[in-house]
Short mmCIF file of C-alpha atoms in Angstrom, two decimals:
data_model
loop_
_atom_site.label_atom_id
_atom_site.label_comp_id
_atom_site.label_asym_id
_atom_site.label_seq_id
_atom_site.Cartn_x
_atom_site.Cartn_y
_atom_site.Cartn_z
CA UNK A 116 0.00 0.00 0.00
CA UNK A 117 1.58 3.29 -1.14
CA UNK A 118 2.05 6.42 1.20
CA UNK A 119 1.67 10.03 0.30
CA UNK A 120 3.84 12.78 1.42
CA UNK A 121 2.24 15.89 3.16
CA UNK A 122 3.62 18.92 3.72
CA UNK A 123 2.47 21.53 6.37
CA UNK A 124 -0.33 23.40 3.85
CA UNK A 125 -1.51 19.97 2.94
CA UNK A 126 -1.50 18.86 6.85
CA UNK A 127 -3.86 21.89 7.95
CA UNK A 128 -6.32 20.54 4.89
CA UNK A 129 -6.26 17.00 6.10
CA UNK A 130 -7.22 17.91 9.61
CA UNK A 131 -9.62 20.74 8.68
CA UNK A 132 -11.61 17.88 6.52
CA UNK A 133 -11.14 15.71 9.98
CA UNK A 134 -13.05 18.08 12.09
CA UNK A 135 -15.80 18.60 10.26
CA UNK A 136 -16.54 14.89 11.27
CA UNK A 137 -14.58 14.83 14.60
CA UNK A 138 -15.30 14.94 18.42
CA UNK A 139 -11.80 15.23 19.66
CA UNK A 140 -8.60 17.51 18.89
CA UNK A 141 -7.03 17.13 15.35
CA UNK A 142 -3.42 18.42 15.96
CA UNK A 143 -0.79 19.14 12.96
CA UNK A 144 2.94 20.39 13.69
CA UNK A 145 3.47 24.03 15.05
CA UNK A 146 -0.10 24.05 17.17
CA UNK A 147 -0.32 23.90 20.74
CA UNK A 148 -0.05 20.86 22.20
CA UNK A 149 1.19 18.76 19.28
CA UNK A 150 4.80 18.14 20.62
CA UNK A 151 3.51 16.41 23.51
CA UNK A 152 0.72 14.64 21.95
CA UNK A 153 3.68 13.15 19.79
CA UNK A 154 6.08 12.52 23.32
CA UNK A 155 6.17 8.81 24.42
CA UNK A 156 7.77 7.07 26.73
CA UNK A 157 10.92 6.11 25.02
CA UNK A 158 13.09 9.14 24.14
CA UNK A 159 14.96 7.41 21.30
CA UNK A 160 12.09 7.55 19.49
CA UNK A 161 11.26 10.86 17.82
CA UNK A 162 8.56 10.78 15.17
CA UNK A 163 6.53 13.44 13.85
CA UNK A 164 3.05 12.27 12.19
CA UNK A 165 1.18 14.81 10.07
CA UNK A 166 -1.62 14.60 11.96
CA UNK A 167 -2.53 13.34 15.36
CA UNK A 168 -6.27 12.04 15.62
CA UNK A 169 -6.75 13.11 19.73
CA UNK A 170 -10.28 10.63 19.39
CA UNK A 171 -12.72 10.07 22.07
CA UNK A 172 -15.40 8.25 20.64
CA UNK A 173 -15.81 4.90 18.54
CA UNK A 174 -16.95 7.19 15.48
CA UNK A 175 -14.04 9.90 15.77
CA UNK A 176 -11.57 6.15 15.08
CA UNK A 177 -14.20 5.26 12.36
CA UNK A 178 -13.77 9.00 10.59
CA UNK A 179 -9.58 8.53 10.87
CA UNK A 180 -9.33 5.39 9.79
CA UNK A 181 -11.57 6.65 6.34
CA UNK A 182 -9.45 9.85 6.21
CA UNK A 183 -6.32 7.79 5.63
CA UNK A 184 -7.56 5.45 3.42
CA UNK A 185 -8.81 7.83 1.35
CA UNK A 186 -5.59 9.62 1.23
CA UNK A 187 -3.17 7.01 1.51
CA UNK A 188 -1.56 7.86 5.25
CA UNK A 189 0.32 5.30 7.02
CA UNK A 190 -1.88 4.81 10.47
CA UNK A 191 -0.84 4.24 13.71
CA UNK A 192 -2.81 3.81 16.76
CA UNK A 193 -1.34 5.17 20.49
CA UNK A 194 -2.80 3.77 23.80
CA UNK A 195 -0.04 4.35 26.66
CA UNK A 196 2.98 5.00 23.99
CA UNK A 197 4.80 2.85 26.59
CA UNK A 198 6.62 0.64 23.25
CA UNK A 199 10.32 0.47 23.49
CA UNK A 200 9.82 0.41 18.97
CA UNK A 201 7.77 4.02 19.02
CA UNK A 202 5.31 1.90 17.07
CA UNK A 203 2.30 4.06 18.56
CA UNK A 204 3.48 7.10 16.10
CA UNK A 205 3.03 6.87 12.25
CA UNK A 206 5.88 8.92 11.26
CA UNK A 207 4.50 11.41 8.28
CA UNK A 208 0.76 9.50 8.81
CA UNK A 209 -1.99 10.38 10.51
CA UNK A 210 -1.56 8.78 14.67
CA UNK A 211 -4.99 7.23 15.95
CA UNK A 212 -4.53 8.46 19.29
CA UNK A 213 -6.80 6.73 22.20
CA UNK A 214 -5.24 9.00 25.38
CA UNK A 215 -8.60 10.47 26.08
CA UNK A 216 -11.01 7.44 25.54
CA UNK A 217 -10.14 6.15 29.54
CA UNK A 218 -13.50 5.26 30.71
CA UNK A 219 -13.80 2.30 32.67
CA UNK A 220 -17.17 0.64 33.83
CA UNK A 221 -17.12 -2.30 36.70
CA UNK A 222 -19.79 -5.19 36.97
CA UNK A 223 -19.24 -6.73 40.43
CA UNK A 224 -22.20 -8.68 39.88
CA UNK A 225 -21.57 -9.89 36.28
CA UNK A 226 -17.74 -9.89 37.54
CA UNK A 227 -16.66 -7.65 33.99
CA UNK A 228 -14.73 -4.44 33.62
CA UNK A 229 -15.61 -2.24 30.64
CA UNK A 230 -12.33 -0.49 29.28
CA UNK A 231 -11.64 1.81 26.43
CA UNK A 232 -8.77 1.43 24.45
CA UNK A 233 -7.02 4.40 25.98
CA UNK A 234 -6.67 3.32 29.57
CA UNK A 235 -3.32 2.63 31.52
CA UNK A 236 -3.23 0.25 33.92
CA UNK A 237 -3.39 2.73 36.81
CA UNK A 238 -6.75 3.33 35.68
CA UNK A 239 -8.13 -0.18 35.57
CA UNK A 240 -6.63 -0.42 38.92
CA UNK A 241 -7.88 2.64 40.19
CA UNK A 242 -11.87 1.63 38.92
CA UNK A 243 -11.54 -2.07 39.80
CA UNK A 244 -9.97 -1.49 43.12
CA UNK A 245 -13.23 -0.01 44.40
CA UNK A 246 -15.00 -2.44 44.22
CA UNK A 247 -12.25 -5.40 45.73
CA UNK A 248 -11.43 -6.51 42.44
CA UNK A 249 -8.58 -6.68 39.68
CA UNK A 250 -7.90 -7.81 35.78
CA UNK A 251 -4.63 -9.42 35.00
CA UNK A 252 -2.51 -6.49 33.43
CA UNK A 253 1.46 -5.95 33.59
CA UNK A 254 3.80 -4.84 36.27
CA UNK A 255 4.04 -0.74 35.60
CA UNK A 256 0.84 1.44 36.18
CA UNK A 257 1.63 4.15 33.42
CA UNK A 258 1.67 1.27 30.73
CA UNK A 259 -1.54 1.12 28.19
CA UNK A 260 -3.96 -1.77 28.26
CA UNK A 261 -4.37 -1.63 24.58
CA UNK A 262 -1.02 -2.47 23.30
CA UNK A 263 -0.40 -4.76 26.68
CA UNK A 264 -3.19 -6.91 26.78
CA UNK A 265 -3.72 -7.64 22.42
CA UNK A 266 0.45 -9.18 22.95
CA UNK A 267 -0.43 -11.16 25.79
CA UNK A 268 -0.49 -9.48 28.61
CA UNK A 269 2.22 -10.89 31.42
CA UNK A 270 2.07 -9.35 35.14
CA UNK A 271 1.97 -9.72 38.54
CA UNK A 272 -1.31 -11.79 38.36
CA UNK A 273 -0.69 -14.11 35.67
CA UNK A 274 -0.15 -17.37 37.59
CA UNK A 275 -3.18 -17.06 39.03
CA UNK A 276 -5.58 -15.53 36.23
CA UNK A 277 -3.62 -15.73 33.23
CA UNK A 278 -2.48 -13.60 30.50
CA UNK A 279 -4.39 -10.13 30.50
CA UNK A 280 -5.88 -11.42 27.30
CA UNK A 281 -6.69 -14.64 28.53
CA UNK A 282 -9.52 -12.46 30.51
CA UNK A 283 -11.17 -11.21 27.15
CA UNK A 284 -14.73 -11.36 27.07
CA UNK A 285 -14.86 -9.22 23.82
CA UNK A 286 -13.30 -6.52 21.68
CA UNK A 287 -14.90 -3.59 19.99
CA UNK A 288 -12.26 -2.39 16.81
CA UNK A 289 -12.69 -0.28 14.12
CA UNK A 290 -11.39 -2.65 10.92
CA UNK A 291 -9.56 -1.20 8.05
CA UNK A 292 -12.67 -0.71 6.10
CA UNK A 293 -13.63 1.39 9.06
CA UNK A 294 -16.20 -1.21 9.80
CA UNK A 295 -17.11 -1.42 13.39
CA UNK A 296 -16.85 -4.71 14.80
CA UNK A 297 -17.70 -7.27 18.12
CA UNK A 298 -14.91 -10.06 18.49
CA UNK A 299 -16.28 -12.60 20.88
CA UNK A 300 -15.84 -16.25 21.52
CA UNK A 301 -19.81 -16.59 19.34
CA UNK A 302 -18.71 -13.13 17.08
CA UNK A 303 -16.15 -13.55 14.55
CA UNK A 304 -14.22 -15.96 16.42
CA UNK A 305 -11.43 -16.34 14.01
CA UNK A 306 -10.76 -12.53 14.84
CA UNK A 307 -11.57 -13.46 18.81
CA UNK A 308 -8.86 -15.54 18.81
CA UNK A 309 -5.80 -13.74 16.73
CA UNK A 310 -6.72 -10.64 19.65
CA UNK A 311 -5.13 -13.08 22.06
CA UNK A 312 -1.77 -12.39 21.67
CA UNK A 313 -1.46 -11.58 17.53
CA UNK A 314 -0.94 -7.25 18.79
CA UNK A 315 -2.55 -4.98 16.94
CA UNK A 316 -2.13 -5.83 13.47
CA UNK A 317 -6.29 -6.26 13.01
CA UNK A 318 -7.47 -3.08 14.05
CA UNK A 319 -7.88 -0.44 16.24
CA UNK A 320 -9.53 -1.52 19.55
CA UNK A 321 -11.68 0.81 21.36
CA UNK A 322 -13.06 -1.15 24.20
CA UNK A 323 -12.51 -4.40 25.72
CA UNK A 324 -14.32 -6.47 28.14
CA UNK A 325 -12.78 -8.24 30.77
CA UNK A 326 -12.77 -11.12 33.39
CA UNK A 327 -12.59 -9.60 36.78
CA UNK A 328 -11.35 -11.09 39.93
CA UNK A 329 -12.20 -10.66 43.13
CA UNK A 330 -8.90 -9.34 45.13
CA UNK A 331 -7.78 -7.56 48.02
CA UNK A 332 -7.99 -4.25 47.77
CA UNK A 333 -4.72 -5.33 50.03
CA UNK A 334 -1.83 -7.55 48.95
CA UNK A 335 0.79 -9.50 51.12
CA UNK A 336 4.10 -8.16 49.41
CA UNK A 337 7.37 -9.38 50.67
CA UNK A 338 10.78 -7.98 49.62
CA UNK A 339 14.48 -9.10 50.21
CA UNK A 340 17.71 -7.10 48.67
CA UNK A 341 21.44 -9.16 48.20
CA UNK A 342 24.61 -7.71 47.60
CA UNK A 343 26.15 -8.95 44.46
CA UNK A 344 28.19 -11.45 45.69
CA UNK A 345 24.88 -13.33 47.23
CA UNK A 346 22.84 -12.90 44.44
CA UNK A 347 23.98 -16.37 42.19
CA UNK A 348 23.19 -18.06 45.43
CA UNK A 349 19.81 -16.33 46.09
CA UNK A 350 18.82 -17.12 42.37
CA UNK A 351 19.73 -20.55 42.00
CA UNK A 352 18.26 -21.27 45.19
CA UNK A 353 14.70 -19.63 43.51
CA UNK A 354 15.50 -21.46 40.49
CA UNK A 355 15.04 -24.73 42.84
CA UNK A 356 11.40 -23.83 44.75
CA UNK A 357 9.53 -21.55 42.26
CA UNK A 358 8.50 -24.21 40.10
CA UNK A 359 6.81 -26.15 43.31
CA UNK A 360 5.16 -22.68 44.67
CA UNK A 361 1.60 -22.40 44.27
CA UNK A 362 -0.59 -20.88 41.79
CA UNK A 363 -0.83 -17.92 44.58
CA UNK A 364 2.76 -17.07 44.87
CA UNK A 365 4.24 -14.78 42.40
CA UNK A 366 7.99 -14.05 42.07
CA UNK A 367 10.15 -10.92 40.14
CA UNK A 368 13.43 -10.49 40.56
CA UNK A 369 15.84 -7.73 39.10
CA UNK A 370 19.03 -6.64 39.22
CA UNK A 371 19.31 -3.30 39.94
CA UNK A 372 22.13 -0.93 38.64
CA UNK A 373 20.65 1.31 42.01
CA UNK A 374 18.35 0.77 44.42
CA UNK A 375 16.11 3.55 44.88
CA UNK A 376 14.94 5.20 47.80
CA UNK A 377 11.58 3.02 48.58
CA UNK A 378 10.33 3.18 52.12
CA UNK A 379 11.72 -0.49 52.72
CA UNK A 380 14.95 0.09 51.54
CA UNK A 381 17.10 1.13 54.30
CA UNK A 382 19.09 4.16 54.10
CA UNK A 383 22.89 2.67 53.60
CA UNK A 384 21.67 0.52 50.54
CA UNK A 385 20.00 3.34 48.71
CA UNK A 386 21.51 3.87 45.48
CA UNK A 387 23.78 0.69 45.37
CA UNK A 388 23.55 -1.78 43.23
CA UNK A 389 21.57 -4.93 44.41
CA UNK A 390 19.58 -7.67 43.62
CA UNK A 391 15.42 -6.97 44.80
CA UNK A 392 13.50 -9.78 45.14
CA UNK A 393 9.68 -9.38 45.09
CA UNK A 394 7.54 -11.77 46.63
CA UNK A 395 3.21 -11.52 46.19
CA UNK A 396 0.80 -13.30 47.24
CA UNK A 397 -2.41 -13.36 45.26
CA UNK A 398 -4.82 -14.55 48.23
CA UNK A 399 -6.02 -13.60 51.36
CA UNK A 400 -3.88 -10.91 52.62
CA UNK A 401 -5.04 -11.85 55.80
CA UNK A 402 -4.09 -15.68 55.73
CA UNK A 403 -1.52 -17.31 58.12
CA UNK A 404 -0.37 -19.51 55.29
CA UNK A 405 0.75 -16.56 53.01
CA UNK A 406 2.51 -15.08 56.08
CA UNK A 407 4.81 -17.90 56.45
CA UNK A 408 5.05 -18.80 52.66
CA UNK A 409 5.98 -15.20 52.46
CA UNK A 410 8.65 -14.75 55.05
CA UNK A 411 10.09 -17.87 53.91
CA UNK A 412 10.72 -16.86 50.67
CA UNK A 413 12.32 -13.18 51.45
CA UNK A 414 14.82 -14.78 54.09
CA UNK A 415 15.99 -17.62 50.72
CA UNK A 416 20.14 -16.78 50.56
CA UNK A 417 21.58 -13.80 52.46
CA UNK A 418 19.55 -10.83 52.22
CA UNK A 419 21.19 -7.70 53.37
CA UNK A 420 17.75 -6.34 53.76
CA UNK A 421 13.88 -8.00 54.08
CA UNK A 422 10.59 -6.49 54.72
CA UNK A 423 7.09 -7.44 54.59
CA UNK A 424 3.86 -5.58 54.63
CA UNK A 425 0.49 -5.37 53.44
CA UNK A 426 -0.39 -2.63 51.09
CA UNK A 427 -2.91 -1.65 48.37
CA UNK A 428 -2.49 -3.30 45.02
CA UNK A 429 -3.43 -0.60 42.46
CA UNK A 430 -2.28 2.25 44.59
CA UNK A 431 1.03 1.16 45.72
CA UNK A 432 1.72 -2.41 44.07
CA UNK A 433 1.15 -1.62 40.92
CA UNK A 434 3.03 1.43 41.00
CA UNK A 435 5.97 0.01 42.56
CA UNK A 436 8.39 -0.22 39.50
CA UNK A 437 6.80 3.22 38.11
CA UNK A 438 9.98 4.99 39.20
CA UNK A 439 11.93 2.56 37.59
CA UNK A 440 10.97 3.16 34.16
CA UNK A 441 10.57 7.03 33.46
CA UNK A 442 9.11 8.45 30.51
CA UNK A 443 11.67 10.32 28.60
CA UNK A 444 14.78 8.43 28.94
CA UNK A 445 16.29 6.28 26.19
CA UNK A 446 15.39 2.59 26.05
CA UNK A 447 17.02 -0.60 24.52
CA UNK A 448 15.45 -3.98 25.65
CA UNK A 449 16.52 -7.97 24.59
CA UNK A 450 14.38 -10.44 26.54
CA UNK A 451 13.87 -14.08 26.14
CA UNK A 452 11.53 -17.05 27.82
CA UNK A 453 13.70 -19.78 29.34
CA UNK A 454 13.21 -22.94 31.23
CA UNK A 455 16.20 -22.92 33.38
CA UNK A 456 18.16 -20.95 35.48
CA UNK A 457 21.86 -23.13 35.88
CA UNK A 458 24.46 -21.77 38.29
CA UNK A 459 26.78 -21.46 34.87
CA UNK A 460 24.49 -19.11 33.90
CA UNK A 461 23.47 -16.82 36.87
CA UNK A 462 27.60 -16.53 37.07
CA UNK A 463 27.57 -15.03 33.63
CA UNK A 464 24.74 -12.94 34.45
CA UNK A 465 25.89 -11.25 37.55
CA UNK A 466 28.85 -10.78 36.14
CA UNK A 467 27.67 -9.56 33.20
CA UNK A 468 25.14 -7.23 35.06
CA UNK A 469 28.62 -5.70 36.93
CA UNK A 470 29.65 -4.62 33.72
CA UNK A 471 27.03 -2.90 33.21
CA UNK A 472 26.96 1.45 33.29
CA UNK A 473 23.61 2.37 32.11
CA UNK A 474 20.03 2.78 34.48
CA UNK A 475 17.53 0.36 34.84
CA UNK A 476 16.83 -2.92 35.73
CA UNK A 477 17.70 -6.96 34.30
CA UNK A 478 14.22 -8.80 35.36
CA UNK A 479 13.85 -12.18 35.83
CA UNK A 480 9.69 -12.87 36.29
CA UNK A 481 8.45 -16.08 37.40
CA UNK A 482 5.71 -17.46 35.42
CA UNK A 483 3.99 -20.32 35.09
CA UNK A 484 0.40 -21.34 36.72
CA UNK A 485 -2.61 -20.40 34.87
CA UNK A 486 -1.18 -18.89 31.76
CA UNK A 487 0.85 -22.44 31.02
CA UNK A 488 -2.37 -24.35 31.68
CA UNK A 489 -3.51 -23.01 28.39
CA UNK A 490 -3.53 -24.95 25.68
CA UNK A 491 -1.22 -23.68 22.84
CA UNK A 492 -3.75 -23.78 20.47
CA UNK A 493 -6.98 -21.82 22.38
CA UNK A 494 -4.98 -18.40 21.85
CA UNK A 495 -2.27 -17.04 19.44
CA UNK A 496 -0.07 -15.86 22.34
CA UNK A 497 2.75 -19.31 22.05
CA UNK A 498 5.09 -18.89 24.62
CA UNK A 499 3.23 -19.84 27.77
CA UNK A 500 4.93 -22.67 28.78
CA UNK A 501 8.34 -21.16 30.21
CA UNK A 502 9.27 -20.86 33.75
CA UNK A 503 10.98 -17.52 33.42
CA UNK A 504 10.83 -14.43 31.67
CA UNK A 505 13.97 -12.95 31.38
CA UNK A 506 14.21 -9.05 30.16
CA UNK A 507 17.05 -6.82 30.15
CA UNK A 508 15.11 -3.30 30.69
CA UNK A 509 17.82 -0.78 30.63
CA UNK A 510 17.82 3.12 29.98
CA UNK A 511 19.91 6.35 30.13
CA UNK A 512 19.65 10.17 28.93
CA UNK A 513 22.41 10.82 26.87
CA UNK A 514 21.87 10.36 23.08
CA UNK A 515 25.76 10.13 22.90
CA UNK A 516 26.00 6.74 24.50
CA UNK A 517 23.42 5.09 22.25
CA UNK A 518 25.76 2.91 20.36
CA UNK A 519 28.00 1.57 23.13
CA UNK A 520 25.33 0.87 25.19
CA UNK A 521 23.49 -0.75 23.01
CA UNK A 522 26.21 -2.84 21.76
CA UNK A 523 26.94 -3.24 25.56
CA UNK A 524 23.38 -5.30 26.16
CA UNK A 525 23.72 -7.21 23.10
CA UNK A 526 26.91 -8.52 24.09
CA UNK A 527 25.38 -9.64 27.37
CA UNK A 528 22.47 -11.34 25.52
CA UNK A 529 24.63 -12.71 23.39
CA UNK A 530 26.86 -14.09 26.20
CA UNK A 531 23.56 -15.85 27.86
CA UNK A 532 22.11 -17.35 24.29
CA UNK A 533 23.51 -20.62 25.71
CA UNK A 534 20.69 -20.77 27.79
CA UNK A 535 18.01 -18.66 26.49
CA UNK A 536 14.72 -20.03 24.40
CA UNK A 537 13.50 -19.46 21.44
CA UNK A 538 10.35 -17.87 22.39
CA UNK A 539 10.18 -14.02 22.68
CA UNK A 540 6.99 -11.45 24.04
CA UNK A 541 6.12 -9.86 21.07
CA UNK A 542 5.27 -6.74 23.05
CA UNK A 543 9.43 -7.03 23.60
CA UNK A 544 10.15 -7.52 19.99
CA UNK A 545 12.87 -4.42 19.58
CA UNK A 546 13.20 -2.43 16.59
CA UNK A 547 16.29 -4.60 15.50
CA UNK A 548 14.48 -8.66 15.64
CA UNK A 549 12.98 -8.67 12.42
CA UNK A 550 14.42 -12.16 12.85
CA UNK A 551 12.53 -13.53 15.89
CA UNK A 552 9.14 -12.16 14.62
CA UNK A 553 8.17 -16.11 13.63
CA UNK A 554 9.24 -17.02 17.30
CA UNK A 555 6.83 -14.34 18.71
CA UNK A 556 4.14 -16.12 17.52
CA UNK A 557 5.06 -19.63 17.99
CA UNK A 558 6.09 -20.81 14.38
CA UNK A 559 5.48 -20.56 11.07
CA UNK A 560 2.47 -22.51 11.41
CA UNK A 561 0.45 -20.23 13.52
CA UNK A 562 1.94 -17.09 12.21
CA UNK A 563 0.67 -18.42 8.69
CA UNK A 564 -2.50 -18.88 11.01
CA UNK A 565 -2.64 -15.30 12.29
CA UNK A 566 -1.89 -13.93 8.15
CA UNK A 567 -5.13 -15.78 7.32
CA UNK A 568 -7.30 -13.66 9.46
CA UNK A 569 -5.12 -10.46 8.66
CA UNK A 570 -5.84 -10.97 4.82
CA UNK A 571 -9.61 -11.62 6.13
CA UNK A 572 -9.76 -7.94 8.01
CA UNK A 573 -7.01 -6.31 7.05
CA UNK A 574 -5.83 -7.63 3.38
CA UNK A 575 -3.98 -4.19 2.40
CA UNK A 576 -1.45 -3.85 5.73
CA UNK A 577 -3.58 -1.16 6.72
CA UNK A 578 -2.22 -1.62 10.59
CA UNK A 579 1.09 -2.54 9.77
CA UNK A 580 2.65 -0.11 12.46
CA UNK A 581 2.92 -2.43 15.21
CA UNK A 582 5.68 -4.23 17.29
CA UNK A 583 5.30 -7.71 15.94
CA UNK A 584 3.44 -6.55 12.09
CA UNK A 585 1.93 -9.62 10.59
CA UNK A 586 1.90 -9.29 6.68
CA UNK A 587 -1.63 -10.88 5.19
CA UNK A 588 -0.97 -14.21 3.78
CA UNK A 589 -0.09 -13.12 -0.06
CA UNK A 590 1.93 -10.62 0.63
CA UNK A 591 5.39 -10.78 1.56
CA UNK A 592 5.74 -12.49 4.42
CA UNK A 593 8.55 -13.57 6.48
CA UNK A 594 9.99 -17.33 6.91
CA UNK A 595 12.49 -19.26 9.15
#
């Protein structure tokens, strides 16, 4: 599908012939507001789409979607902007953008949440909290549910209740025909089931229903920090219970390049470099059991520090790791699924990890539970059936260092391939792993699977601006 070129005159037309069938704010370069309506999370990203689509009803997606068919835009569509890619931005295109559609309605009695396609987590959290209850979303509050739960969807709740897509009920999208559609398990379920896990390469998704769990609004949260030199020892000795622990029990390790200053983190280990250990448990905060099961697991090795408490989830769980990953710096990610953790090679990756000069954070998350009890077949999200999720989430500020650090995470992948899976999130996928696109979706099989239904909704690549694009089967199409 050809693209046209649009220069600033042109731009001003485009959106002036928007309006006149648009709720929200059309925004073109050089007016108010555009520079931060085109500002995302990662800083290495800096696109600049002719014209940003601020919608804020189903219809105001419907009239975009016609606009740049009609004159042949590249589309994107932005939820959170939380993509390490930049994906959410259609440089030179016209950029779908959800930020103000963030209404979210709760059924306790039906046990749903309602949620447009421009929520963050923090306000699922925030809705569903009211009423003692959660949906399975990811591990940072600021992050959008779109782009989050359509790859998969892994977080702190997904050994209990699965993937966050796993809780679909149904999807409302705009197609590329700018047909408004119902995906359900009895509505297009072809469609239903590529949502699970095949990103947004069908359409632009407006609201979702969801599963929702009864929870808290209080979690049991334990926490132990080692020094360096413990921190092989504390892992491999995780590596030996976690696959035994209970569907309740979640686990998330990272190695920090430095601690910050959370209230449980005592004063002389603020700012150094340690390994945090985060322990959860998904029942009864009240329980005995999930006292003991907790303090057991914070005192595993030789923590320098431990602490356990009881606190909200969506107000102070969820937005634990917030501080950790700031909008505005520059981010490189490599992340794999893997099966084992062998003393060879936590060695290399502490010791890797010391190497290291940038910000951030190497996560190792447990998974397992719920989201492996799925058959590989019900869903297109493949890589379920992993005991770890391993993710080196790393950052700094200084355009300048771009190319060594980058090429400084790369060689510590590389050093760990021994041991590292196939399988790869495709929210993860980075802007250089053309290559492990077929892995994101589980094979060539089921990717050839997922192009069927694209060349069903989506035959001309209309959404083709996405982290893990799936060409429609005819077109060009990649194979391993």
């Amino acid at each position: 599908m050809s693209e046209t070129v649009i220069d600033q005159k042109s731009a001003s037309a485009l959106a002036g012939e928007l309006r006149r069938y648009f709720s929200g704010e059309v925004l073109v370069g050089g007016q108010p507001g555009y520079n931060n309506a085109r500002t995302i999370w990662n800083a290495m990203v800096d696109k600049k789409p002719t014209v940003i689509a601020g919608c804020v009803t189903t219809d105001d997606v419907v009239a975009s979607v016609k606009l740049a068919r009609h004159h042949g835009l590249q589309v994107s569509v932005r939820c959170g902007g939380h993509g390490v890619t930049g994906k959410a931005l259609a440089d030179g295109g016209l950029t779908i953008d959800l930020t103000r559609m963030r209404g979210v309605r709760v059924s306790p009695d039906n046990k749903t949440a309602s949620v447009q396609g421009g929520c963050l987590l923090g306000d699922v959290d925030a809705a569903t909290a009211q009423h003692g209850m959660i949906v399975p979303a990811g591990i940072v509050s600021e992050t959008g549910v779109g782009g989050l739960a359509l790859g998969g969807g892994i977080g702190w709740f997904s050994r209990k209740h699965g993937l966050t897509c796993d809780n679909f009920l149904s999807l409302k999208l705009v197609t590329a025909s700018g047909e408004v559609v119902t995906a359900s398990e009895t509505e297009h379920p072809d469609l239903f089931w590529a949502l699970h896990g095949g990103g947004g390469n069908f359409g632009a998704v407006t609201e979702f229903e969801f599963k929702a769990h009864k929870f808290g609004p209080e979690m049991r949260i334990g926490i132990a920090l080692h020094h360096p030199e413990d921190a092989v020892q504390a892992l491999a000795e995780y590596a030996q219970i976690y696959p035994e622990l209970p569907d309740h029990v979640g686990w998330h390790a990272a190695l920090k390049q430095s601690m910050p200053g959370l209230p449980f983190v005592p004063e002389p280990l603020r700012g150094k470099r340690l390994l945090l250990m985060i322990v959860m448990y998904l029942a009864d905060s009240k329980e005995e059991e999930g006292e003991k099961l907790v303090e057991r697991l914070i005192s595993v090795g030789k923590p320098a520090a431990k602490a356990m408490t009881v606190m909200p989830f969506g107000a102070r769980v969820q937005k634990l790791l917030d501080p950790e990953f700031p909008n505005g710096n520059r981010y490189y990610t490599k992340e794999a699924h893997i099966n084992e953790l062998p003393e060879e090679a936590l060695e290399t990756l502490v010791s890797r990890w010391g190497e290291m000069t940038m910000s951030g954070e190497i996560e190792i998350i447990g998974l397992g539970g719920a989201m492996a009890r799925v058959s590989p077949d019900v869903t297109a999200f493949a890589n379920r059936h992993h005991n770890w999720w391993f993710n080196f989430a790393l950052h700094w500020d200084d355009a300048k260092l771009d190319a060594s650090n980058i090429a400084q995470i790369r060689a510590a992948n590389d050093a760990l391939k021994p041991w590292l899976g196939t399988g790869v999130y495709a929210n993860m996928l980075n802007f250089d792993e053309a290559d492990r696109l077929i892995d994101a979706y589980g094979g060539q099989e089921r990717y050839d699977r997922l192009a069927r239904v694209k060349a069903q909704y989506d035959p001309d690549n209309f959404f083709r601006s996405n982290n893990a694009a799936i060409a429609p089967i005819g077109a060009a199409a990649p194979h391993k």
